[in-house]
mmCIF file with all atom_site columns, C-alpha atoms in Angstrom:
data_model
loop_
_atom_site.group_PDB
_atom_site.id
_atom_site.type_symbol
_atom_site.label_atom_id
_atom_site.label_alt_id
_atom_site.label_comp_id
_atom_site.label_asym_id
_atom_site.label_entity_id
_atom_site.label_seq_id
_atom_site.pdbx_PDB_ins_code
_atom_site.Cartn_x
_atom_site.Cartn_y
_atom_site.Cartn_z
_atom_site.occupancy
_atom_site.B_iso_or_equiv
_atom_site.pdbx_formal_charge
_atom_site.auth_seq_id
_atom_site.auth_comp_id
_atom_site.auth_asym_id
_atom_site.auth_atom_id
_atom_site.pdbx_PDB_model_num
ATOM 1   C CA . UNK A 1 1   ? -37.876 3.378   -3.498  1.00 0.00 ? 1   UNK A CA 1
ATOM 2   C CA . UNK A 1 2   ? -39.600 0.424   -5.317  1.00 0.00 ? 2   UNK A CA 1
ATOM 3   C CA . UNK A 1 3   ? -42.265 -1.574  -3.532  1.00 0.00 ? 3   UNK A CA 1
ATOM 4   C CA . UNK A 1 4   ? -43.117 -5.174  -4.389  1.00 0.00 ? 4   UNK A CA 1
ATOM 5   C CA . UNK A 1 5   ? -46.395 -6.920  -5.015  1.00 0.00 ? 5   UNK A CA 1
ATOM 6   C CA . UNK A 1 6   ? -47.302 -10.680 -5.566  1.00 0.00 ? 6   UNK A CA 1
ATOM 7   C CA . UNK A 1 7   ? -49.339 -10.906 -8.514  1.00 0.00 ? 7   UNK A CA 1
ATOM 8   C CA . UNK A 1 8   ? -52.064 -12.554 -6.608  1.00 0.00 ? 8   UNK A CA 1
ATOM 9   C CA . UNK A 1 9   ? -54.651 -11.942 -9.273  1.00 0.00 ? 9   UNK A CA 1
ATOM 10  C CA . UNK A 1 10  ? -52.851 -13.445 -12.139 1.00 0.00 ? 10  UNK A CA 1
ATOM 11  C CA . UNK A 1 11  ? -51.676 -16.607 -9.912  1.00 0.00 ? 11  UNK A CA 1
ATOM 12  C CA . UNK A 1 12  ? -55.464 -17.176 -8.813  1.00 0.00 ? 12  UNK A CA 1
ATOM 13  C CA . UNK A 1 13  ? -56.793 -16.357 -12.253 1.00 0.00 ? 13  UNK A CA 1
ATOM 14  C CA . UNK A 1 14  ? -54.150 -18.835 -13.874 1.00 0.00 ? 14  UNK A CA 1
ATOM 15  C CA . UNK A 1 15  ? -54.499 -21.551 -11.390 1.00 0.00 ? 15  UNK A CA 1
ATOM 16  C CA . UNK A 1 16  ? -58.304 -21.368 -11.780 1.00 0.00 ? 16  UNK A CA 1
ATOM 17  C CA . UNK A 1 17  ? -57.948 -21.637 -15.864 1.00 0.00 ? 17  UNK A CA 1
ATOM 18  C CA . UNK A 1 18  ? -55.542 -24.535 -15.148 1.00 0.00 ? 18  UNK A CA 1
ATOM 19  C CA . UNK A 1 19  ? -58.704 -26.358 -13.238 1.00 0.00 ? 19  UNK A CA 1
ATOM 20  C CA . UNK A 1 20  ? -61.030 -25.091 -15.780 1.00 0.00 ? 20  UNK A CA 1
ATOM 21  C CA . UNK A 1 21  ? -58.733 -26.387 -18.590 1.00 0.00 ? 21  UNK A CA 1
ATOM 22  C CA . UNK A 1 22  ? -58.199 -29.815 -16.725 1.00 0.00 ? 22  UNK A CA 1
ATOM 23  C CA . UNK A 1 23  ? -62.011 -30.201 -17.101 1.00 0.00 ? 23  UNK A CA 1
ATOM 24  C CA . UNK A 1 24  ? -63.559 -29.258 -13.897 1.00 0.00 ? 24  UNK A CA 1
ATOM 25  C CA . UNK A 1 25  ? -66.677 -27.593 -14.217 1.00 0.00 ? 25  UNK A CA 1
ATOM 26  C CA . UNK A 1 26  ? -67.617 -26.760 -10.339 1.00 0.00 ? 26  UNK A CA 1
ATOM 27  C CA . UNK A 1 27  ? -64.705 -25.242 -8.847  1.00 0.00 ? 27  UNK A CA 1
ATOM 28  C CA . UNK A 1 28  ? -65.240 -23.783 -5.146  1.00 0.00 ? 28  UNK A CA 1
ATOM 29  C CA . UNK A 1 29  ? -62.806 -21.100 -3.739  1.00 0.00 ? 29  UNK A CA 1
ATOM 30  C CA . UNK A 1 30  ? -61.679 -21.151 0.151   1.00 0.00 ? 30  UNK A CA 1
ATOM 31  C CA . UNK A 1 31  ? -60.792 -17.171 0.388   1.00 0.00 ? 31  UNK A CA 1
ATOM 32  C CA . UNK A 1 32  ? -58.598 -15.560 2.833   1.00 0.00 ? 32  UNK A CA 1
ATOM 33  C CA . UNK A 1 33  ? -59.706 -12.914 5.613   1.00 0.00 ? 33  UNK A CA 1
ATOM 34  C CA . UNK A 1 34  ? -62.866 -10.797 4.215   1.00 0.00 ? 34  UNK A CA 1
ATOM 35  C CA . UNK A 1 35  ? -60.645 -7.178  4.314   1.00 0.00 ? 35  UNK A CA 1
ATOM 36  C CA . UNK A 1 36  ? -57.271 -8.765  3.266   1.00 0.00 ? 36  UNK A CA 1
ATOM 37  C CA . UNK A 1 37  ? -55.966 -7.439  -0.163  1.00 0.00 ? 37  UNK A CA 1
ATOM 38  C CA . UNK A 1 38  ? -54.241 -10.420 -0.798  1.00 0.00 ? 38  UNK A CA 1
ATOM 39  C CA . UNK A 1 39  ? -57.258 -12.285 -0.293  1.00 0.00 ? 39  UNK A CA 1
ATOM 40  C CA . UNK A 1 40  ? -59.565 -10.200 -2.393  1.00 0.00 ? 40  UNK A CA 1
ATOM 41  C CA . UNK A 1 41  ? -57.119 -10.009 -5.360  1.00 0.00 ? 41  UNK A CA 1
ATOM 42  C CA . UNK A 1 42  ? -56.786 -13.926 -5.339  1.00 0.00 ? 42  UNK A CA 1
ATOM 43  C CA . UNK A 1 43  ? -60.818 -14.090 -4.962  1.00 0.00 ? 43  UNK A CA 1
ATOM 44  C CA . UNK A 1 44  ? -61.178 -11.493 -8.041  1.00 0.00 ? 44  UNK A CA 1
ATOM 45  C CA . UNK A 1 45  ? -58.322 -13.926 -9.691  1.00 0.00 ? 45  UNK A CA 1
ATOM 46  C CA . UNK A 1 46  ? -60.626 -16.779 -9.126  1.00 0.00 ? 46  UNK A CA 1
ATOM 47  C CA . UNK A 1 47  ? -63.820 -15.283 -10.429 1.00 0.00 ? 47  UNK A CA 1
ATOM 48  C CA . UNK A 1 48  ? -61.917 -13.899 -13.697 1.00 0.00 ? 48  UNK A CA 1
ATOM 49  C CA . UNK A 1 49  ? -60.477 -17.570 -14.245 1.00 0.00 ? 49  UNK A CA 1
ATOM 50  C CA . UNK A 1 50  ? -63.519 -19.351 -13.892 1.00 0.00 ? 50  UNK A CA 1
ATOM 51  C CA . UNK A 1 51  ? -64.745 -17.298 -17.375 1.00 0.00 ? 51  UNK A CA 1
ATOM 52  C CA . UNK A 1 52  ? -68.402 -17.215 -18.161 1.00 0.00 ? 52  UNK A CA 1
ATOM 53  C CA . UNK A 1 53  ? -70.965 -19.761 -17.606 1.00 0.00 ? 53  UNK A CA 1
ATOM 54  C CA . UNK A 1 54  ? -69.445 -21.146 -14.293 1.00 0.00 ? 54  UNK A CA 1
ATOM 55  C CA . UNK A 1 55  ? -70.820 -20.028 -10.607 1.00 0.00 ? 55  UNK A CA 1
ATOM 56  C CA . UNK A 1 56  ? -68.212 -18.661 -8.213  1.00 0.00 ? 56  UNK A CA 1
ATOM 57  C CA . UNK A 1 57  ? -68.676 -20.754 -4.799  1.00 0.00 ? 57  UNK A CA 1
ATOM 58  C CA . UNK A 1 58  ? -66.801 -18.779 -2.454  1.00 0.00 ? 58  UNK A CA 1
ATOM 59  C CA . UNK A 1 59  ? -66.211 -20.161 1.013   1.00 0.00 ? 59  UNK A CA 1
ATOM 60  C CA . UNK A 1 60  ? -64.897 -18.337 4.026   1.00 0.00 ? 60  UNK A CA 1
ATOM 61  C CA . UNK A 1 61  ? -61.462 -19.029 5.522   1.00 0.00 ? 61  UNK A CA 1
ATOM 62  C CA . UNK A 1 62  ? -58.753 -16.911 7.151   1.00 0.00 ? 62  UNK A CA 1
ATOM 63  C CA . UNK A 1 63  ? -55.499 -18.170 6.115   1.00 0.00 ? 63  UNK A CA 1
ATOM 64  C CA . UNK A 1 64  ? -55.068 -20.598 8.587   1.00 0.00 ? 64  UNK A CA 1
ATOM 65  C CA . UNK A 1 65  ? -55.178 -24.531 8.349   1.00 0.00 ? 65  UNK A CA 1
ATOM 66  C CA . UNK A 1 66  ? -57.808 -24.634 10.664  1.00 0.00 ? 66  UNK A CA 1
ATOM 67  C CA . UNK A 1 67  ? -60.309 -22.733 8.491   1.00 0.00 ? 67  UNK A CA 1
ATOM 68  C CA . UNK A 1 68  ? -59.406 -25.012 5.518   1.00 0.00 ? 68  UNK A CA 1
ATOM 69  C CA . UNK A 1 69  ? -60.173 -27.773 7.756   1.00 0.00 ? 69  UNK A CA 1
ATOM 70  C CA . UNK A 1 70  ? -63.525 -26.451 8.762   1.00 0.00 ? 70  UNK A CA 1
ATOM 71  C CA . UNK A 1 71  ? -64.061 -25.757 4.828   1.00 0.00 ? 71  UNK A CA 1
ATOM 72  C CA . UNK A 1 72  ? -63.179 -29.260 3.817   1.00 0.00 ? 72  UNK A CA 1
ATOM 73  C CA . UNK A 1 73  ? -65.592 -30.718 6.442   1.00 0.00 ? 73  UNK A CA 1
ATOM 74  C CA . UNK A 1 74  ? -68.450 -28.545 5.020   1.00 0.00 ? 74  UNK A CA 1
ATOM 75  C CA . UNK A 1 75  ? -67.522 -29.469 1.343   1.00 0.00 ? 75  UNK A CA 1
ATOM 76  C CA . UNK A 1 76  ? -67.124 -33.259 2.077   1.00 0.00 ? 76  UNK A CA 1
ATOM 77  C CA . UNK A 1 77  ? -70.734 -33.193 3.959   1.00 0.00 ? 77  UNK A CA 1
ATOM 78  C CA . UNK A 1 78  ? -72.242 -31.160 1.316   1.00 0.00 ? 78  UNK A CA 1
ATOM 79  C CA . UNK A 1 79  ? -74.780 -32.791 -1.091  1.00 0.00 ? 79  UNK A CA 1
ATOM 80  C CA . UNK A 1 80  ? -73.388 -30.867 -4.021  1.00 0.00 ? 80  UNK A CA 1
ATOM 81  C CA . UNK A 1 81  ? -69.591 -31.264 -3.460  1.00 0.00 ? 81  UNK A CA 1
ATOM 82  C CA . UNK A 1 82  ? -67.454 -29.479 -5.819  1.00 0.00 ? 82  UNK A CA 1
ATOM 83  C CA . UNK A 1 83  ? -65.303 -30.969 -8.445  1.00 0.00 ? 83  UNK A CA 1
ATOM 84  C CA . UNK A 1 84  ? -62.040 -28.999 -7.492  1.00 0.00 ? 84  UNK A CA 1
ATOM 85  C CA . UNK A 1 85  ? -61.107 -26.832 -4.511  1.00 0.00 ? 85  UNK A CA 1
ATOM 86  C CA . UNK A 1 86  ? -58.484 -23.955 -5.027  1.00 0.00 ? 86  UNK A CA 1
ATOM 87  C CA . UNK A 1 87  ? -57.774 -22.677 -1.507  1.00 0.00 ? 87  UNK A CA 1
ATOM 88  C CA . UNK A 1 88  ? -55.980 -19.148 -1.206  1.00 0.00 ? 88  UNK A CA 1
ATOM 89  C CA . UNK A 1 89  ? -53.214 -20.093 0.475   1.00 0.00 ? 89  UNK A CA 1
ATOM 90  C CA . UNK A 1 90  ? -51.370 -23.538 0.843   1.00 0.00 ? 90  UNK A CA 1
ATOM 91  C CA . UNK A 1 91  ? -52.068 -23.727 4.702   1.00 0.00 ? 91  UNK A CA 1
ATOM 92  C CA . UNK A 1 92  ? -55.871 -23.625 3.990   1.00 0.00 ? 92  UNK A CA 1
ATOM 93  C CA . UNK A 1 93  ? -55.416 -26.315 1.226   1.00 0.00 ? 93  UNK A CA 1
ATOM 94  C CA . UNK A 1 94  ? -53.635 -28.832 3.665   1.00 0.00 ? 94  UNK A CA 1
ATOM 95  C CA . UNK A 1 95  ? -56.421 -28.432 6.322   1.00 0.00 ? 95  UNK A CA 1
ATOM 96  C CA . UNK A 1 96  ? -58.690 -29.069 3.696   1.00 0.00 ? 96  UNK A CA 1
ATOM 97  C CA . UNK A 1 97  ? -56.971 -32.044 2.437   1.00 0.00 ? 97  UNK A CA 1
ATOM 98  C CA . UNK A 1 98  ? -57.033 -33.491 6.101   1.00 0.00 ? 98  UNK A CA 1
ATOM 99  C CA . UNK A 1 99  ? -60.465 -32.677 6.530   1.00 0.00 ? 99  UNK A CA 1
ATOM 100 C CA . UNK A 1 100 ? -61.363 -34.477 2.874   1.00 0.00 ? 100 UNK A CA 1
ATOM 101 C CA . UNK A 1 101 ? -59.184 -37.661 3.644   1.00 0.00 ? 101 UNK A CA 1
ATOM 102 C CA . UNK A 1 102 ? -60.756 -38.053 7.071   1.00 0.00 ? 102 UNK A CA 1
ATOM 103 C CA . UNK A 1 103 ? -64.290 -38.003 5.261   1.00 0.00 ? 103 UNK A CA 1
ATOM 104 C CA . UNK A 1 104 ? -63.157 -40.645 2.959   1.00 0.00 ? 104 UNK A CA 1
ATOM 105 C CA . UNK A 1 105 ? -62.970 -38.351 0.027   1.00 0.00 ? 105 UNK A CA 1
ATOM 106 C CA . UNK A 1 106 ? -60.145 -39.011 -2.241  1.00 0.00 ? 106 UNK A CA 1
ATOM 107 C CA . UNK A 1 107 ? -57.617 -36.261 -3.990  1.00 0.00 ? 107 UNK A CA 1
ATOM 108 C CA . UNK A 1 108 ? -57.696 -35.620 -6.531  1.00 0.00 ? 108 UNK A CA 1
ATOM 109 C CA . UNK A 1 109 ? -60.193 -38.681 -7.534  1.00 0.00 ? 109 UNK A CA 1
ATOM 110 C CA . UNK A 1 110 ? -62.780 -37.331 -5.792  1.00 0.00 ? 110 UNK A CA 1
ATOM 111 C CA . UNK A 1 111 ? -62.389 -33.787 -5.870  1.00 0.00 ? 111 UNK A CA 1
ATOM 112 C CA . UNK A 1 112 ? -59.042 -31.832 -6.959  1.00 0.00 ? 112 UNK A CA 1
ATOM 113 C CA . UNK A 1 113 ? -57.463 -29.550 -4.783  1.00 0.00 ? 113 UNK A CA 1
ATOM 114 C CA . UNK A 1 114 ? -55.090 -26.744 -5.333  1.00 0.00 ? 114 UNK A CA 1
ATOM 115 C CA . UNK A 1 115 ? -53.488 -23.797 -3.028  1.00 0.00 ? 115 UNK A CA 1
ATOM 116 C CA . UNK A 1 116 ? -51.412 -20.860 -3.506  1.00 0.00 ? 116 UNK A CA 1
ATOM 117 C CA . UNK A 1 117 ? -47.447 -20.033 -2.073  1.00 0.00 ? 117 UNK A CA 1
ATOM 118 C CA . UNK A 1 118 ? -45.760 -23.345 -2.696  1.00 0.00 ? 118 UNK A CA 1
ATOM 119 C CA . UNK A 1 119 ? -44.633 -23.398 0.985   1.00 0.00 ? 119 UNK A CA 1
ATOM 120 C CA . UNK A 1 120 ? -42.030 -26.071 1.723   1.00 0.00 ? 120 UNK A CA 1
ATOM 121 C CA . UNK A 1 121 ? -44.544 -28.556 3.169   1.00 0.00 ? 121 UNK A CA 1
ATOM 122 C CA . UNK A 1 122 ? -46.968 -28.182 -0.101  1.00 0.00 ? 122 UNK A CA 1
ATOM 123 C CA . UNK A 1 123 ? -44.743 -30.938 -1.939  1.00 0.00 ? 123 UNK A CA 1
ATOM 124 C CA . UNK A 1 124 ? -44.386 -33.439 1.088   1.00 0.00 ? 124 UNK A CA 1
ATOM 125 C CA . UNK A 1 125 ? -48.577 -33.702 1.885   1.00 0.00 ? 125 UNK A CA 1
ATOM 126 C CA . UNK A 1 126 ? -50.060 -36.997 -0.231  1.00 0.00 ? 126 UNK A CA 1
ATOM 127 C CA . UNK A 1 127 ? -50.676 -36.006 -2.781  1.00 0.00 ? 127 UNK A CA 1
ATOM 128 C CA . UNK A 1 128 ? -48.264 -33.443 -3.136  1.00 0.00 ? 128 UNK A CA 1
ATOM 129 C CA . UNK A 1 129 ? -49.896 -30.193 -3.692  1.00 0.00 ? 129 UNK A CA 1
ATOM 130 C CA . UNK A 1 130 ? -50.630 -28.437 -6.756  1.00 0.00 ? 130 UNK A CA 1
ATOM 131 C CA . UNK A 1 131 ? -49.952 -24.216 -6.034  1.00 0.00 ? 131 UNK A CA 1
ATOM 132 C CA . UNK A 1 132 ? -48.723 -21.105 -7.317  1.00 0.00 ? 132 UNK A CA 1
ATOM 133 C CA . UNK A 1 133 ? -45.189 -20.296 -6.557  1.00 0.00 ? 133 UNK A CA 1
ATOM 134 C CA . UNK A 1 134 ? -44.406 -16.783 -5.824  1.00 0.00 ? 134 UNK A CA 1
ATOM 135 C CA . UNK A 1 135 ? -40.741 -16.067 -7.026  1.00 0.00 ? 135 UNK A CA 1
ATOM 136 C CA . UNK A 1 136 ? -38.846 -15.014 -3.592  1.00 0.00 ? 136 UNK A CA 1
ATOM 137 C CA . UNK A 1 137 ? -35.800 -15.149 -5.067  1.00 0.00 ? 137 UNK A CA 1
ATOM 138 C CA . UNK A 1 138 ? -36.875 -12.896 -7.899  1.00 0.00 ? 138 UNK A CA 1
ATOM 139 C CA . UNK A 1 139 ? -38.286 -10.220 -5.674  1.00 0.00 ? 139 UNK A CA 1
ATOM 140 C CA . UNK A 1 140 ? -34.814 -10.337 -3.651  1.00 0.00 ? 140 UNK A CA 1
ATOM 141 C CA . UNK A 1 141 ? -32.916 -9.892  -6.744  1.00 0.00 ? 141 UNK A CA 1
ATOM 142 C CA . UNK A 1 142 ? -35.058 -6.923  -7.795  1.00 0.00 ? 142 UNK A CA 1
ATOM 143 C CA . UNK A 1 143 ? -34.913 -5.331  -4.083  1.00 0.00 ? 143 UNK A CA 1
ATOM 144 C CA . UNK A 1 144 ? -31.031 -5.613  -4.439  1.00 0.00 ? 144 UNK A CA 1
ATOM 145 C CA . UNK A 1 145 ? -31.123 -3.738  -8.121  1.00 0.00 ? 145 UNK A CA 1
ATOM 146 C CA . UNK A 1 146 ? -33.417 -1.110  -6.632  1.00 0.00 ? 146 UNK A CA 1
ATOM 147 C CA . UNK A 1 147 ? -30.962 -0.508  -3.679  1.00 0.00 ? 147 UNK A CA 1
ATOM 148 C CA . UNK A 1 148 ? -27.650 -0.451  -6.300  1.00 0.00 ? 148 UNK A CA 1
ATOM 149 C CA . UNK A 1 149 ? -29.651 2.284   -8.288  1.00 0.00 ? 149 UNK A CA 1
ATOM 150 C CA . UNK A 1 150 ? -30.347 4.275   -5.481  1.00 0.00 ? 150 UNK A CA 1
ATOM 151 C CA . UNK A 1 151 ? -26.922 4.187   -3.848  1.00 0.00 ? 151 UNK A CA 1
ATOM 152 C CA . UNK A 1 152 ? -25.388 5.159   -7.186  1.00 0.00 ? 152 UNK A CA 1
ATOM 153 C CA . UNK A 1 153 ? -28.359 7.810   -7.754  1.00 0.00 ? 153 UNK A CA 1
ATOM 154 C CA . UNK A 1 154 ? -29.836 9.329   -4.431  1.00 0.00 ? 154 UNK A CA 1
ATOM 155 C CA . UNK A 1 155 ? -31.932 11.580  -6.568  1.00 0.00 ? 155 UNK A CA 1
ATOM 156 C CA . UNK A 1 156 ? -33.649 8.173   -8.028  1.00 0.00 ? 156 UNK A CA 1
ATOM 157 C CA . UNK A 1 157 ? -34.481 7.208   -4.458  1.00 0.00 ? 157 UNK A CA 1
ATOM 158 C CA . UNK A 1 158 ? -37.152 9.547   -4.008  1.00 0.00 ? 158 UNK A CA 1
ATOM 159 C CA . UNK A 1 159 ? -39.213 8.107   -6.773  1.00 0.00 ? 159 UNK A CA 1
ATOM 160 C CA . UNK A 1 160 ? -41.380 5.251   -5.832  1.00 0.00 ? 160 UNK A CA 1
ATOM 161 C CA . UNK A 1 161 ? -42.523 2.850   -7.935  1.00 0.00 ? 161 UNK A CA 1
ATOM 162 C CA . UNK A 1 162 ? -44.452 -0.522  -7.381  1.00 0.00 ? 162 UNK A CA 1
ATOM 163 C CA . UNK A 1 163 ? -43.208 -3.760  -9.017  1.00 0.00 ? 163 UNK A CA 1
ATOM 164 C CA . UNK A 1 164 ? -45.190 -6.762  -9.516  1.00 0.00 ? 164 UNK A CA 1
ATOM 165 C CA . UNK A 1 165 ? -43.617 -10.466 -8.526  1.00 0.00 ? 165 UNK A CA 1
ATOM 166 C CA . UNK A 1 166 ? -43.937 -12.866 -10.952 1.00 0.00 ? 166 UNK A CA 1
ATOM 167 C CA . UNK A 1 167 ? -45.680 -16.376 -10.036 1.00 0.00 ? 167 UNK A CA 1
ATOM 168 C CA . UNK A 1 168 ? -45.620 -19.621 -11.671 1.00 0.00 ? 168 UNK A CA 1
ATOM 169 C CA . UNK A 1 169 ? -47.911 -22.589 -11.551 1.00 0.00 ? 169 UNK A CA 1
ATOM 170 C CA . UNK A 1 170 ? -46.871 -25.675 -9.934  1.00 0.00 ? 170 UNK A CA 1
ATOM 171 C CA . UNK A 1 171 ? -48.793 -28.856 -10.868 1.00 0.00 ? 171 UNK A CA 1
ATOM 172 C CA . UNK A 1 172 ? -48.433 -31.805 -8.916  1.00 0.00 ? 172 UNK A CA 1
ATOM 173 C CA . UNK A 1 173 ? -50.712 -34.822 -8.036  1.00 0.00 ? 173 UNK A CA 1
ATOM 174 C CA . UNK A 1 174 ? -53.293 -32.855 -6.193  1.00 0.00 ? 174 UNK A CA 1
ATOM 175 C CA . UNK A 1 175 ? -55.283 -31.150 -8.907  1.00 0.00 ? 175 UNK A CA 1
ATOM 176 C CA . UNK A 1 176 ? -55.636 -34.717 -11.038 1.00 0.00 ? 176 UNK A CA 1
ATOM 177 C CA . UNK A 1 177 ? -53.799 -33.028 -14.022 1.00 0.00 ? 177 UNK A CA 1
ATOM 178 C CA . UNK A 1 178 ? -50.727 -34.875 -14.018 1.00 0.00 ? 178 UNK A CA 1
ATOM 179 C CA . UNK A 1 179 ? -48.143 -32.645 -16.171 1.00 0.00 ? 179 UNK A CA 1
ATOM 180 C CA . UNK A 1 180 ? -45.535 -32.864 -13.461 1.00 0.00 ? 180 UNK A CA 1
ATOM 181 C CA . UNK A 1 181 ? -44.009 -29.469 -15.042 1.00 0.00 ? 181 UNK A CA 1
ATOM 182 C CA . UNK A 1 182 ? -44.322 -25.753 -14.298 1.00 0.00 ? 182 UNK A CA 1
ATOM 183 C CA . UNK A 1 183 ? -46.285 -23.364 -16.483 1.00 0.00 ? 183 UNK A CA 1
ATOM 184 C CA . UNK A 1 184 ? -45.302 -19.785 -16.201 1.00 0.00 ? 184 UNK A CA 1
ATOM 185 C CA . UNK A 1 185 ? -48.244 -17.523 -15.704 1.00 0.00 ? 185 UNK A CA 1
ATOM 186 C CA . UNK A 1 186 ? -48.474 -14.876 -18.499 1.00 0.00 ? 186 UNK A CA 1
ATOM 187 C CA . UNK A 1 187 ? -50.838 -11.771 -18.290 1.00 0.00 ? 187 UNK A CA 1
ATOM 188 C CA . UNK A 1 188 ? -53.441 -11.530 -21.076 1.00 0.00 ? 188 UNK A CA 1
ATOM 189 C CA . UNK A 1 189 ? -52.029 -9.796  -23.715 1.00 0.00 ? 189 UNK A CA 1
ATOM 190 C CA . UNK A 1 190 ? -48.449 -11.112 -23.357 1.00 0.00 ? 190 UNK A CA 1
#
């Protein structure tokens, strides 16, 4: 049957490129656990999205809001604050937002912020969080199609394939680039 993987690399690259296009030069990334595949793919996407001439600034996290909060405290206290922070998931972004706000750092006025996943809470924080939406409905539709094919043709069920689930940027107020719209992520070469 088919396995489904989220386009972590493409989503992280697109978000970082969005922040670069919005004019931010110094963009920090709060990563997930060091040994986690999704985390590594998102770091790789972040580095690719930075492009030439920008220095990667990766801060340790573990996908929890607590680790995002600690990263936010470190960044707020830093002598050289980044212009933008891209967290590898929304929970860390929300923890970071809390720490920055607590320290009197205004988002997005002082530091822009973005996350990844588009969890339901992301639109209800202040400011609402710019993030990468994973197309869960599309994943479900494809899984159902693959099941129907397997039922119709049992021989095909033995063949395995890996499908990438598309992602899209959801631009909200936290990144300071008020498009209000959504930009579909395109792989280079599309």
